[in-house]
XYZ file of C-alpha atoms in Angstrom:
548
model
C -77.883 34.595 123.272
C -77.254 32.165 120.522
C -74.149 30.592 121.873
C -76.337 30.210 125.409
C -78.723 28.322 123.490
C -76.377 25.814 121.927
C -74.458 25.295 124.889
C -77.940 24.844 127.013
C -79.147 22.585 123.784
C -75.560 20.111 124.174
C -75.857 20.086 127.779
C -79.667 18.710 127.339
C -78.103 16.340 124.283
C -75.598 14.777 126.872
C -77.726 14.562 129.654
C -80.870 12.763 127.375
C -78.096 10.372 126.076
C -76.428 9.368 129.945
C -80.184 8.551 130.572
C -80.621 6.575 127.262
C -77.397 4.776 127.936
C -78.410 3.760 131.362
C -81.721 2.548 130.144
C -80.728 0.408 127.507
C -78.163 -0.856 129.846
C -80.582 -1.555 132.225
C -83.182 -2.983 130.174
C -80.574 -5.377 128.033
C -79.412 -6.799 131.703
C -83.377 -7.610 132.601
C -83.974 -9.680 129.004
C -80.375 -10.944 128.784
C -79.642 -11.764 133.155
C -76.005 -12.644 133.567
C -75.293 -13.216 129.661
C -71.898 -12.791 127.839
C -73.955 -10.345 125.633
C -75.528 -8.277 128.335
C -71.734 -7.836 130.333
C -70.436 -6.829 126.984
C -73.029 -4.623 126.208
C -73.092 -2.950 129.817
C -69.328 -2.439 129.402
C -69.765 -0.498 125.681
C -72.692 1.859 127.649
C -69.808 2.191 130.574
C -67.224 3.251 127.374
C -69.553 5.273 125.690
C -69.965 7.333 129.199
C -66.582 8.167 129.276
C -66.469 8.833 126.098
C -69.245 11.484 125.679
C -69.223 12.825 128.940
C -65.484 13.954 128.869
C -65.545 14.810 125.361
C -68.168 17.129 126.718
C -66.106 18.196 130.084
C -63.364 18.959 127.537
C -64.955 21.850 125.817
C -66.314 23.450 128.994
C -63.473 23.721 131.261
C -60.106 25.000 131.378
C -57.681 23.981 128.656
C -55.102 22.506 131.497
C -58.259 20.318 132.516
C -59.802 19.858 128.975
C -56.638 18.382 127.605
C -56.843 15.160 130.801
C -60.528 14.645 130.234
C -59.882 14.585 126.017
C -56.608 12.322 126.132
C -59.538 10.117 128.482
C -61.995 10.305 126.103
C -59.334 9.223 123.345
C -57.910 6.566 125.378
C -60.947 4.281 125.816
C -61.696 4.510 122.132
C -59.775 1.854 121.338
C -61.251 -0.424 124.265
C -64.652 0.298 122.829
C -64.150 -0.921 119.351
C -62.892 -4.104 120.882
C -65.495 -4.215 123.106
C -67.656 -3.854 119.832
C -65.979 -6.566 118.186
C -66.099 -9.192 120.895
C -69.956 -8.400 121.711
C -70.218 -9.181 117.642
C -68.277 -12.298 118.200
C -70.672 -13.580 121.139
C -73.746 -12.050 119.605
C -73.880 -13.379 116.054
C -71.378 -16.123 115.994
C -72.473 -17.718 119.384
C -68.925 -17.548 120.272
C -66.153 -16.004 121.279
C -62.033 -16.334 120.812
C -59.930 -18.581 122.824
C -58.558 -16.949 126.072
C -55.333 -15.863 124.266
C -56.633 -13.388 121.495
C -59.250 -12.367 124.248
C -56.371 -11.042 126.471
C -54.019 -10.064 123.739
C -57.224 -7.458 122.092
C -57.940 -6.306 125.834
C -54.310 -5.739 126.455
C -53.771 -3.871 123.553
C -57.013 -1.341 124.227
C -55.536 -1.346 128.186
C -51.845 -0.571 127.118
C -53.360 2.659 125.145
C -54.895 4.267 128.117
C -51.453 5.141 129.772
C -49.638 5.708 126.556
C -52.522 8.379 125.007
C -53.639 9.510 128.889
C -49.629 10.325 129.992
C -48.176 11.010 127.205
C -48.282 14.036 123.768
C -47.563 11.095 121.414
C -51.424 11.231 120.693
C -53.042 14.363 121.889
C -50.270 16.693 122.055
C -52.208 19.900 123.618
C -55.183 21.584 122.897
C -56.407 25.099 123.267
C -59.299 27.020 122.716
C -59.394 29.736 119.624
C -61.721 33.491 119.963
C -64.675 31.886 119.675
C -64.163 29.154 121.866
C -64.109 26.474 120.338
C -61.864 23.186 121.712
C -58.651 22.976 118.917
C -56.458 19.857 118.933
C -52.761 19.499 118.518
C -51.978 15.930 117.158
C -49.100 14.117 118.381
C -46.724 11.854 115.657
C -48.573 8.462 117.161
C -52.305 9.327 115.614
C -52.211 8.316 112.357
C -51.097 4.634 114.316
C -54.066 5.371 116.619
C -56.643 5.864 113.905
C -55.055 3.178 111.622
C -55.891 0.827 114.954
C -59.499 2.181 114.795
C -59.864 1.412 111.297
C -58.327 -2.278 111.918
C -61.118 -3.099 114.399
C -63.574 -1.847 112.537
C -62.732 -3.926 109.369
C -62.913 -6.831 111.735
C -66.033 -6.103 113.357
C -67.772 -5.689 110.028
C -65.958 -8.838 108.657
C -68.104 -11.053 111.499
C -71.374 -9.489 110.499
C -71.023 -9.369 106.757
C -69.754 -13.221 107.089
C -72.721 -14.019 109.235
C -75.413 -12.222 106.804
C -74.201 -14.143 103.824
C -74.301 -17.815 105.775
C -77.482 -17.203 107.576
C -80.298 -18.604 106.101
C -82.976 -17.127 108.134
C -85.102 -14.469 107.831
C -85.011 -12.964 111.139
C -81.352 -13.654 111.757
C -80.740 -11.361 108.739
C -83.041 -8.669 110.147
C -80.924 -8.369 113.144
C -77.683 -7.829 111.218
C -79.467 -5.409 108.809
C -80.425 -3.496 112.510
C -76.730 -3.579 113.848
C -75.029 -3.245 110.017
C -77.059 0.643 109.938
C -76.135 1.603 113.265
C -72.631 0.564 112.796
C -72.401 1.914 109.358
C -73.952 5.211 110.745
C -71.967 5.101 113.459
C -68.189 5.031 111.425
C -69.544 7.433 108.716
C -69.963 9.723 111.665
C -66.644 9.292 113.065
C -64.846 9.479 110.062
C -65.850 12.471 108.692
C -66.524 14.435 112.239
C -63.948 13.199 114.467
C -61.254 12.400 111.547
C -61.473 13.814 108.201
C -63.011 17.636 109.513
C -60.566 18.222 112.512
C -57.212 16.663 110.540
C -58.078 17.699 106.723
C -59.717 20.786 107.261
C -59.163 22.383 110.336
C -62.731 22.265 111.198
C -63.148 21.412 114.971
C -66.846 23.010 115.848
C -67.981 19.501 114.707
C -66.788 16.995 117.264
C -69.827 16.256 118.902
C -71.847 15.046 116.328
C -69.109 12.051 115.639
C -69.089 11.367 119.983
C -73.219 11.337 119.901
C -73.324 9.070 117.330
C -72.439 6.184 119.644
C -76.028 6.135 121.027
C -77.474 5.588 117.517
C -75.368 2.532 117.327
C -76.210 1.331 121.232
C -79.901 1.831 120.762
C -80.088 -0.262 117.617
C -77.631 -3.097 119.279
C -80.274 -2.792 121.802
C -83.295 -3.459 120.262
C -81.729 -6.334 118.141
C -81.055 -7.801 121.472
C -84.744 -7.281 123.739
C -87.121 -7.427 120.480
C -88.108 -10.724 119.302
C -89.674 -9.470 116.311
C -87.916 -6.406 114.123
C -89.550 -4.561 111.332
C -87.277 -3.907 107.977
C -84.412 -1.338 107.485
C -86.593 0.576 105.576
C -88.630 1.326 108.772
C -85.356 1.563 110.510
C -83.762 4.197 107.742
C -87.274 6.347 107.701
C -87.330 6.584 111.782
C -83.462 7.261 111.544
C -83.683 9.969 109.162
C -86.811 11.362 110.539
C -85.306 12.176 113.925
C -82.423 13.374 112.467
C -84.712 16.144 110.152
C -86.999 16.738 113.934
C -83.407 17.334 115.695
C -81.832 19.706 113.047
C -85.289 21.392 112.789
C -85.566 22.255 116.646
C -82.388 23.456 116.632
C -83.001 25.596 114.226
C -86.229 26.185 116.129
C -84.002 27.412 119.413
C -81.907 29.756 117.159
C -85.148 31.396 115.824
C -84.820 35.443 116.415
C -88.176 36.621 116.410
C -92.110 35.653 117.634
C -93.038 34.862 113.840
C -89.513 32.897 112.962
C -90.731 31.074 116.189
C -94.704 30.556 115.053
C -93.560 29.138 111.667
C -90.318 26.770 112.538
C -92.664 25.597 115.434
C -95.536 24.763 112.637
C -92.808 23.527 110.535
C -91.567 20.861 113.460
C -95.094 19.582 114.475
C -95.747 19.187 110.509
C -92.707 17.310 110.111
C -92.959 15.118 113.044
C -96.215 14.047 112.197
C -95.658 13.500 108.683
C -92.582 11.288 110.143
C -94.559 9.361 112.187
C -97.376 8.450 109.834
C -94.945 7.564 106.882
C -93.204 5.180 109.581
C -96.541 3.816 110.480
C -97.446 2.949 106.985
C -94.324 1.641 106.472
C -94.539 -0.681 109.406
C -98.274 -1.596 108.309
C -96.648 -2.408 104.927
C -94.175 -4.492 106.202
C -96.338 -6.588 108.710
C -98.934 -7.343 105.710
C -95.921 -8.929 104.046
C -94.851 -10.879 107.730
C -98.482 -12.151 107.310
C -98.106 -13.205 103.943
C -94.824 -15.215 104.558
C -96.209 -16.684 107.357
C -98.911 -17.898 105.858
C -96.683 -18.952 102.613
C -94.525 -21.344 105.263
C -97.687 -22.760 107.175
C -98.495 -23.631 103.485
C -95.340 -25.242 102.346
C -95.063 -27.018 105.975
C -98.568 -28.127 105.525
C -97.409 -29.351 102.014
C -94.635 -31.342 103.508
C -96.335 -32.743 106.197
C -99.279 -34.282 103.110
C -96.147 -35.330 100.983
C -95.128 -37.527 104.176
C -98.608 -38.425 105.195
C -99.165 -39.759 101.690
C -95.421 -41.254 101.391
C -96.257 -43.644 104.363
C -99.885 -44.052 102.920
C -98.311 -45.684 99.797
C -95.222 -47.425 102.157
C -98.428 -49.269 103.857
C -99.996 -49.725 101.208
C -97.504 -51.893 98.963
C -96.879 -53.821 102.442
C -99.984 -54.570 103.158
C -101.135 -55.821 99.545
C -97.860 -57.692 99.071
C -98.969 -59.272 102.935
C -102.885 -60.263 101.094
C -101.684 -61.295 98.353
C -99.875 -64.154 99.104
C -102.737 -65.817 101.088
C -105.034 -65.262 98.312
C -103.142 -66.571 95.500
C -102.359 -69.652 97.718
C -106.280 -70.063 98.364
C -106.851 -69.460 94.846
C -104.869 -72.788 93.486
C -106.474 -74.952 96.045
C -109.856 -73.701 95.273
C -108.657 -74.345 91.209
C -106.950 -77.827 91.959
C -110.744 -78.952 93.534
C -112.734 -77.483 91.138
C -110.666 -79.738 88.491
C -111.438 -83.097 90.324
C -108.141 -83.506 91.742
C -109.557 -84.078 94.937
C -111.811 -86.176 94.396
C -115.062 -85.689 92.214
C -117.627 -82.508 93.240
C -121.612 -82.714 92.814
C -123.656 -79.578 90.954
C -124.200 -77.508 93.750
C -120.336 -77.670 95.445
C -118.620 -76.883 92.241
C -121.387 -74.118 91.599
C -120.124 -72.449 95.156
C -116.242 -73.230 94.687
C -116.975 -71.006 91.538
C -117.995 -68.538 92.827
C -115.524 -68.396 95.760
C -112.992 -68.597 92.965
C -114.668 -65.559 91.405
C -114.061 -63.571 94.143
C -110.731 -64.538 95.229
C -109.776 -63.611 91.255
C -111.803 -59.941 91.849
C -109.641 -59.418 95.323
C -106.460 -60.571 93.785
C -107.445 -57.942 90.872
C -108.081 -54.549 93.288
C -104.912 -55.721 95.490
C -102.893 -55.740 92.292
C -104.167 -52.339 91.461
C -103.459 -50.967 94.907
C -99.628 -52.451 94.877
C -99.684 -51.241 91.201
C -100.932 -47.809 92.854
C -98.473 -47.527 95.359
C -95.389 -48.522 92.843
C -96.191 -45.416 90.728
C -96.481 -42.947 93.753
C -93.481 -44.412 95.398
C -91.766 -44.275 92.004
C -91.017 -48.048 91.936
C -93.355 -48.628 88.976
C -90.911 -50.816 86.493
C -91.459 -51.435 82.830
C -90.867 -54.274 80.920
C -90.473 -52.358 77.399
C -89.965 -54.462 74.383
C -91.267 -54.762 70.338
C -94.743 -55.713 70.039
C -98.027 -56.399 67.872
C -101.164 -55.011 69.473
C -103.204 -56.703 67.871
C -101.915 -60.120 69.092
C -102.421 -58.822 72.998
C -105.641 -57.670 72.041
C -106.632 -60.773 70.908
C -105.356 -62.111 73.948
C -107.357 -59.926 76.204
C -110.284 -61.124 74.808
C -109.923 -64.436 74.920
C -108.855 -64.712 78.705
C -111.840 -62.167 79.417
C -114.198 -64.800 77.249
C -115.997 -61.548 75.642
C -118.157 -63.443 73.696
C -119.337 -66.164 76.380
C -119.663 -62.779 79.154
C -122.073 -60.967 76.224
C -123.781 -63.853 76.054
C -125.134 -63.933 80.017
C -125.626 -60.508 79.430
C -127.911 -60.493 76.574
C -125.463 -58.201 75.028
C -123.474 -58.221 71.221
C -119.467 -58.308 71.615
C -117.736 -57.081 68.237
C -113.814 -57.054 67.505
C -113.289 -55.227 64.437
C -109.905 -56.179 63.312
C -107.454 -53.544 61.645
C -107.679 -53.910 58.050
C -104.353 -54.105 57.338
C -101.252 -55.154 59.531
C -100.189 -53.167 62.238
C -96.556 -51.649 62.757
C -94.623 -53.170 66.060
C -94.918 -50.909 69.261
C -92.360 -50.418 71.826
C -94.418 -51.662 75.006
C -94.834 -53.120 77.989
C -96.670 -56.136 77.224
C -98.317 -56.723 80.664
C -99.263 -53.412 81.432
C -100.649 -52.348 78.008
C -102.996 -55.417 78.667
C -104.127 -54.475 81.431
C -105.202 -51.289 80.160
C -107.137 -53.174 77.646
C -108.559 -55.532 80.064
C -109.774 -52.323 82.216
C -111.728 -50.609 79.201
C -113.440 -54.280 77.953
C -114.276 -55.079 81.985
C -115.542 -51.449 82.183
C -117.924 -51.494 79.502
C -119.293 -54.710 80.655
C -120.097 -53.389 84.382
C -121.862 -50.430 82.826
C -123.772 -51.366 80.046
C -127.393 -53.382 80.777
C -128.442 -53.918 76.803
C -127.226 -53.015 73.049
C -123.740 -53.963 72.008
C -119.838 -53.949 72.967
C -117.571 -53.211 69.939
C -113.556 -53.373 70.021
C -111.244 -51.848 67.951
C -107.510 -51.170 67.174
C -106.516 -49.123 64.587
C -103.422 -47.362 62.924
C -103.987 -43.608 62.296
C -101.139 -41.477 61.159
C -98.117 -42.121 63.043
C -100.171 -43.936 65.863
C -101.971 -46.858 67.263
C -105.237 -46.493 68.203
C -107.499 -48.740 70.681
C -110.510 -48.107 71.635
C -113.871 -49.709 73.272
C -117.195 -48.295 72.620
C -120.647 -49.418 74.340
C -124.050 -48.302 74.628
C -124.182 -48.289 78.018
C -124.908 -45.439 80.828
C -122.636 -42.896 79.175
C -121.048 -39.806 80.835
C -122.407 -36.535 81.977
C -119.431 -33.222 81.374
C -118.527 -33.527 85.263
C -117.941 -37.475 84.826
C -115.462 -37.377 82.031
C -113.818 -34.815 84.339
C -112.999 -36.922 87.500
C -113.054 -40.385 86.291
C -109.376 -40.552 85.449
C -108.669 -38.935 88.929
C -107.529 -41.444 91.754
C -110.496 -43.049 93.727
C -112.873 -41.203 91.875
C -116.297 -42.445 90.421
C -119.710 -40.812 89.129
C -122.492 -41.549 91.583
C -124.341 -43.124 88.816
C -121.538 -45.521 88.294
C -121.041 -46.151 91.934
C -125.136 -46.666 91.818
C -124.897 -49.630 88.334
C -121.204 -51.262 90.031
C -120.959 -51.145 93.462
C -117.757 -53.231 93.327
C -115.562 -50.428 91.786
C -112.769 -48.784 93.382
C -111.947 -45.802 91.358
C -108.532 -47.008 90.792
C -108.172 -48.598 87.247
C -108.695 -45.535 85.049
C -105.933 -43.928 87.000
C -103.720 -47.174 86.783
C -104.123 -46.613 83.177
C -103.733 -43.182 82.123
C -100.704 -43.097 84.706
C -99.500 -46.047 82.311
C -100.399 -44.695 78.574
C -98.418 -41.679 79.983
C -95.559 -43.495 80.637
C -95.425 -44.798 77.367
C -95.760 -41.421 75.822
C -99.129 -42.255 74.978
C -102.579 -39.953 74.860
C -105.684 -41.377 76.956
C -109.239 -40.169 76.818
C -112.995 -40.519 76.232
C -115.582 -39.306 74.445
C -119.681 -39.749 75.367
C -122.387 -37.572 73.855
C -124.233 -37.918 77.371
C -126.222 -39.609 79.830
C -127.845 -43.260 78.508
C -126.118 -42.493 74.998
C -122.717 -45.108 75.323
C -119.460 -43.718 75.491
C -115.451 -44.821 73.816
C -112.763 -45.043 75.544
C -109.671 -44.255 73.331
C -105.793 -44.514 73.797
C -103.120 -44.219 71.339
C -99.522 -45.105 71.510
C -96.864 -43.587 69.300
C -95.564 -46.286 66.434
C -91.622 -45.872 67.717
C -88.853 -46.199 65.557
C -86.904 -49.440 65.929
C -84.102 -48.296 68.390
C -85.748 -46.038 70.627
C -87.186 -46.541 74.016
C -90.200 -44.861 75.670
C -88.257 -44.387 79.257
C-alpha cells in the first residue's frame, strides 16, 4: 500500500511539472513574442521534458527499455546546461557569442547524444535490485561527462556573478538574485542526488529529487523574465522553503497508517501552510514599505537635482544679465557726472537739482546689480579674492568718508560717531574691496532704519581679533528677524515697511564674505524700537598665512 502511494504520488509529481513546464513555456512566449530569450527558454522546457519524463519511464518499465530512455535522459543533459548558459548570455549580457563558439557548444552537447545514447561508455547497464529500485552501472567516460557538467556550470555562474557585481541597478540585481537561487538550488540538487548519492554511496532511491529540481530553476527563470517588478530573495527563500516543508509534509500525510495519524498530519499541513503563507505575506508587505521608501528617497534626490540645475541656470542668467545692465548704466552714469560738473555747458538750480537725483539712482541700480553679479559669483563659485596685508582702520575711515556720514546725519537730524581704537591696530590679511563693502552695508543699513537718536562706529581689537561694529537706535529686531535677515532675499516686514528699496541681498553678500575670510558675523538687538549692533570680527593672521 505504501509503495502504491509513492508511485501514485511521482506519477502526480511528473504530471503537475509537464503542465508547469508547458505553462511557463507558454506564458514566457506571450510576454517575450519571437525573442532570443523566449526560443531559448522554450528549448530548456523542451530539455527538461525529456529529461524528467524518461528519467521517470526509466524506473517503470523493463530494464531492456529503462536503460534507452535513461542513456536519453543522460544524453540531453549536456545540451541543457548549454542551453542554460547561452539563455544567460542573451538574458543578462544582452548578447550572445559569435556564430563559432555558438556552434562549437551546440556541437559538443549534439555529439554526446549518440556517444551516451549508443554506446556503455556512459551508462553501462542498469538493473533493478528486490525492492525495485532503478541501479546504474557507470561506464569509464562519466567522470568526463560530469566533469563537462561541472565546466558549464562554472561558466554559467561566471556570467551572472560578473553581471551582479557591474550592475548598478536595483532591479537588475533582483533578477540575478531570482535566477542565482534557482540555479544554486538547482546544482546543490544535482550534485548530491544525481552525483554524490548514486556514485559515493550506492544510494539510488534518490534520483528524482535531483531530475525535479529543474522546475524550481525554470519557474524562477520565468518569473525574472514576465514580472516587471520582483520582491527580495528573502520572500523568494521563505516561499521556497515553505513549499518544500508543505511537500515533505503531505507526503508524509499519504504514508499516514491510521484515521488519527491522518486527522493530525492533515491539521499539521493546513497549520503549516497557513503559517507559510502569512509569514510570506508579511514579508512581502515588509519589503514593499521599503520599495516605497526608496522610491520616494529617488523622487527626492531627482527633485534635488533638478533645484541644483534650476538654480545653476538662475545664477548663469543672472551674472549675464547684470554684466548686460551694467555697462549701460555706468556709461549713463559719467555723462550724467561730466554735466553735472559744467563740462557741458553751465546748469541752472532746478536742472542740476534733477541730474542729481538721476545720478542718485543710477549709483543705487549700479549698487543692487553689483550685489546680484556679486550673488551669482559666490553660488557659481567664481567669487575671487583679492587677499593682501591691511589696516582696518584706514578702510574704515575710508568708508566713511565716501558715504559722507556726517553730512547724511545731518539731513537726517541724526548724531554720527566714529570711535577710533585706542591704540593701533595689528595688519589683517583681507580683501580690501570686499571687507569695505561689508562696512559700507552695516553704515548704509543703519541709516535706512533709524528715524532719530544717534549712529556710532567702531573698530576694535579684542583678543586675537578685530572687531567692527555699527550700533543705532533705530527700529531694532524682533527674535524671528535676527533669524532670517542674513538669509538670501530675506527681510522683516517692518523693514520692508521703513525701506522699501531693499533687496534682501547685502547681509547675505556679507556674511557669505566674513566667512570666507574665516571671520564670525552677527547681531545683537534687545528688541523692537530699542537699536540694534551689527558685529563682525576677523582673525589678526600671522604674517605668512592666507585665509583661502
Amino acid at each position: 500500500m505504501e509503495n502504491i502511494s509513492i508511485k501514485i504520488f511521482i506519477r502526480i509529481i511528473v504530471l503537475f511539472i509537464n503542465i508547469l513546464g508547458a505553462g511557463m513555456a507558454l506564458l514566457v512566449s506571450s510576454r517575450k513574442a519571437k525573442s532570443k530569450e523566449s526560443t531559448l527558454f522554450g528549448f530548456m522546457v523542451l530539455l527538461m521534458f525529456i529529461w524528467v519524463d524518461f528519467a521517470y519511464f526509466a524506473r517503470i518499465t523493463s530494464a531492456e527499455i529503462g536503460l534507452w530512455c535513461i542513456r536519453f535522459a543522460w544524453a540531453i543533459t549536456p545540451l541543457f546546461f548549454i542551453t542554460i548558459y547561452l539563455f544567460f548570455k542573451a538574458f543578462f549580457q544582452k548578447k550572445t557569442d559569435t556564430i563559432i563558439p555558438q556552434i562549437t557548444l551546440i556541437f559538443l552537447g549534439i555529439i554526446n547524444i549518440p556517444i551516451i545514447l549508443f554506446t556503455s561508455w556512459v551508462i553501462h547497464h542498469i538493473y533493478f535490485n528486490s525492492q525495485g529500485i532503478l541501479i546504474i552501472n557507470y561506464g569509464f567516460l562519466v567522470w568526463p561527462f560530469f566533469t563537462e557538467i561541472i565546466l558549464l556550470t562554472i561558466l554559467s555562474y561566471q556570467i551572472l556573478i560578473k553581471k551582479y557585481i557591474k550592475t548598478k541597478s536595483t532591479k537588475e540585481k533582483m533578477k540575478i538574485q531570482y535566477v542565482l537561487v534557482g540555479f544554486s538550488f538547482f546544482f546543490l540538487m544535482n550534485s548530491i542526488f544525481n552525483i554524490i548519492c548514486p556514485v559515493f554511496l550506492k544510494t539510488f532511491h534518490l534520483y528524482e529529487f535531483g531530475d525535479y529540481s529543474t522546475i524550481v530553476l525554470l519557474g524562477l527563470i520565468a518569473l525574472t523574465i514576465v514580472k516587471h517588478h520582483l520582491f527580495g530573495v528573502k520572500v523568494l527563500l521563505s516561499e521556497v522553503f515553505s513549499g518544500l516543508a508543505i511537500i515533505i509534509l503531505f507526503i508524509d500525510f499519504l504514508l499516514s497508517r491510521s484515521i488519527s495519524e491522518y486527522i493530525w498530519k492533515s491539521i499539521l499541513l493546513i497549520g503549516f501552510t497557513i503559517f507559510g503563507y502569512l509569514m510570506t505575506k508579511a514579508i512581502m508587505k515588509e519589503i514593499e514599505q521599503k520599495d516605497k521608501l526608496e522610491i520616494a528617497r529617488w523622487q527626492l534626490e531627482s527633485a534635488y537635482r533638478k533645484l541644483e540645475k534650476v538654480d545653476q541656470a538662475k545664477s548663469e542668467f543672472l551674472s549675464i544679465a547684470t554684466h548686460q545692465l551694467r555697462a549701460p548704466l555706468t556709461a549713463t552714469m559719467d555723462v550724467i557726472s561730466t554735466i553735472i560738473d559744467g563740462s557741458w555747458g553751465k546748469l541752472n538750480s532746478e536742472q542740476e537739482k534733477y541730474l542729481k537725483e538721476v545720478f542718485h539712482r543710477a549709483r543705487k541700480m549700479v549698487e543692487v546689480i553689483n550685489n546680484l553679479l556679486n550673488l551669482s559669483r559666490l553660488e557659481l563659485g567664481r567669487m575671487k579674492f583679492n587677499f593682501r596685508k591691511a589696516n582696518l582702520e584706514k578702510l574704515l575711515e575710508e568708508v566713511i568718508e565716501d558715504l559722507g556720514c556726517q553730512i547724511e546725519a545731518q539731513k537726517r537730524g541724526l548724531k554720527f560717531k566714529y570711535i577710533k581704537p585706542e591704540k593701533p591696530l595689528p595688519a589683517v590679511i583681507v580683501d580690501c574691496f570686499q571687507i569695505q563693502q561689508v562696512m559700507q552695508n552695516f553704515i548704509t543699513n543703519a541709516f535706512h532704519y533709524t528715524n532719530q537718536g544717534e549712529i556710532e562706529v567702531r573698530i576694535y581689537q579684542k583678543n586675537h581679533s578685530v572687531v567692527f561694529s555699527v550700533h543705532d537706535t533705530g527700529m531694532g529686531l524682533l527674535p524671528d528677524e535676527k533669524e532670517i535677515i542674513f538669509e538670501k532675499f530675506r527681510r522683516g516686514e517692518r523693514a520692508q515697511n521703513q525701506y522699501t528699496e531693499g533687496g534682501g541681498i547685502g547681509l547675505y553678500l556679507s556674511i557669505q564674505i566674513i566667512k570666507a575670510h574665516h571671520g564670525r558675523i552677527w547681531v545683537e538687538s534687545p528688541g523692537k524700537n530699542q537699536g540694534s549692533t551689527f558685529y563682525f570680527s576677523l582673525p589678526i593672521t600671522p604674517p605668512g598665512n592666507n585665509p583661502t
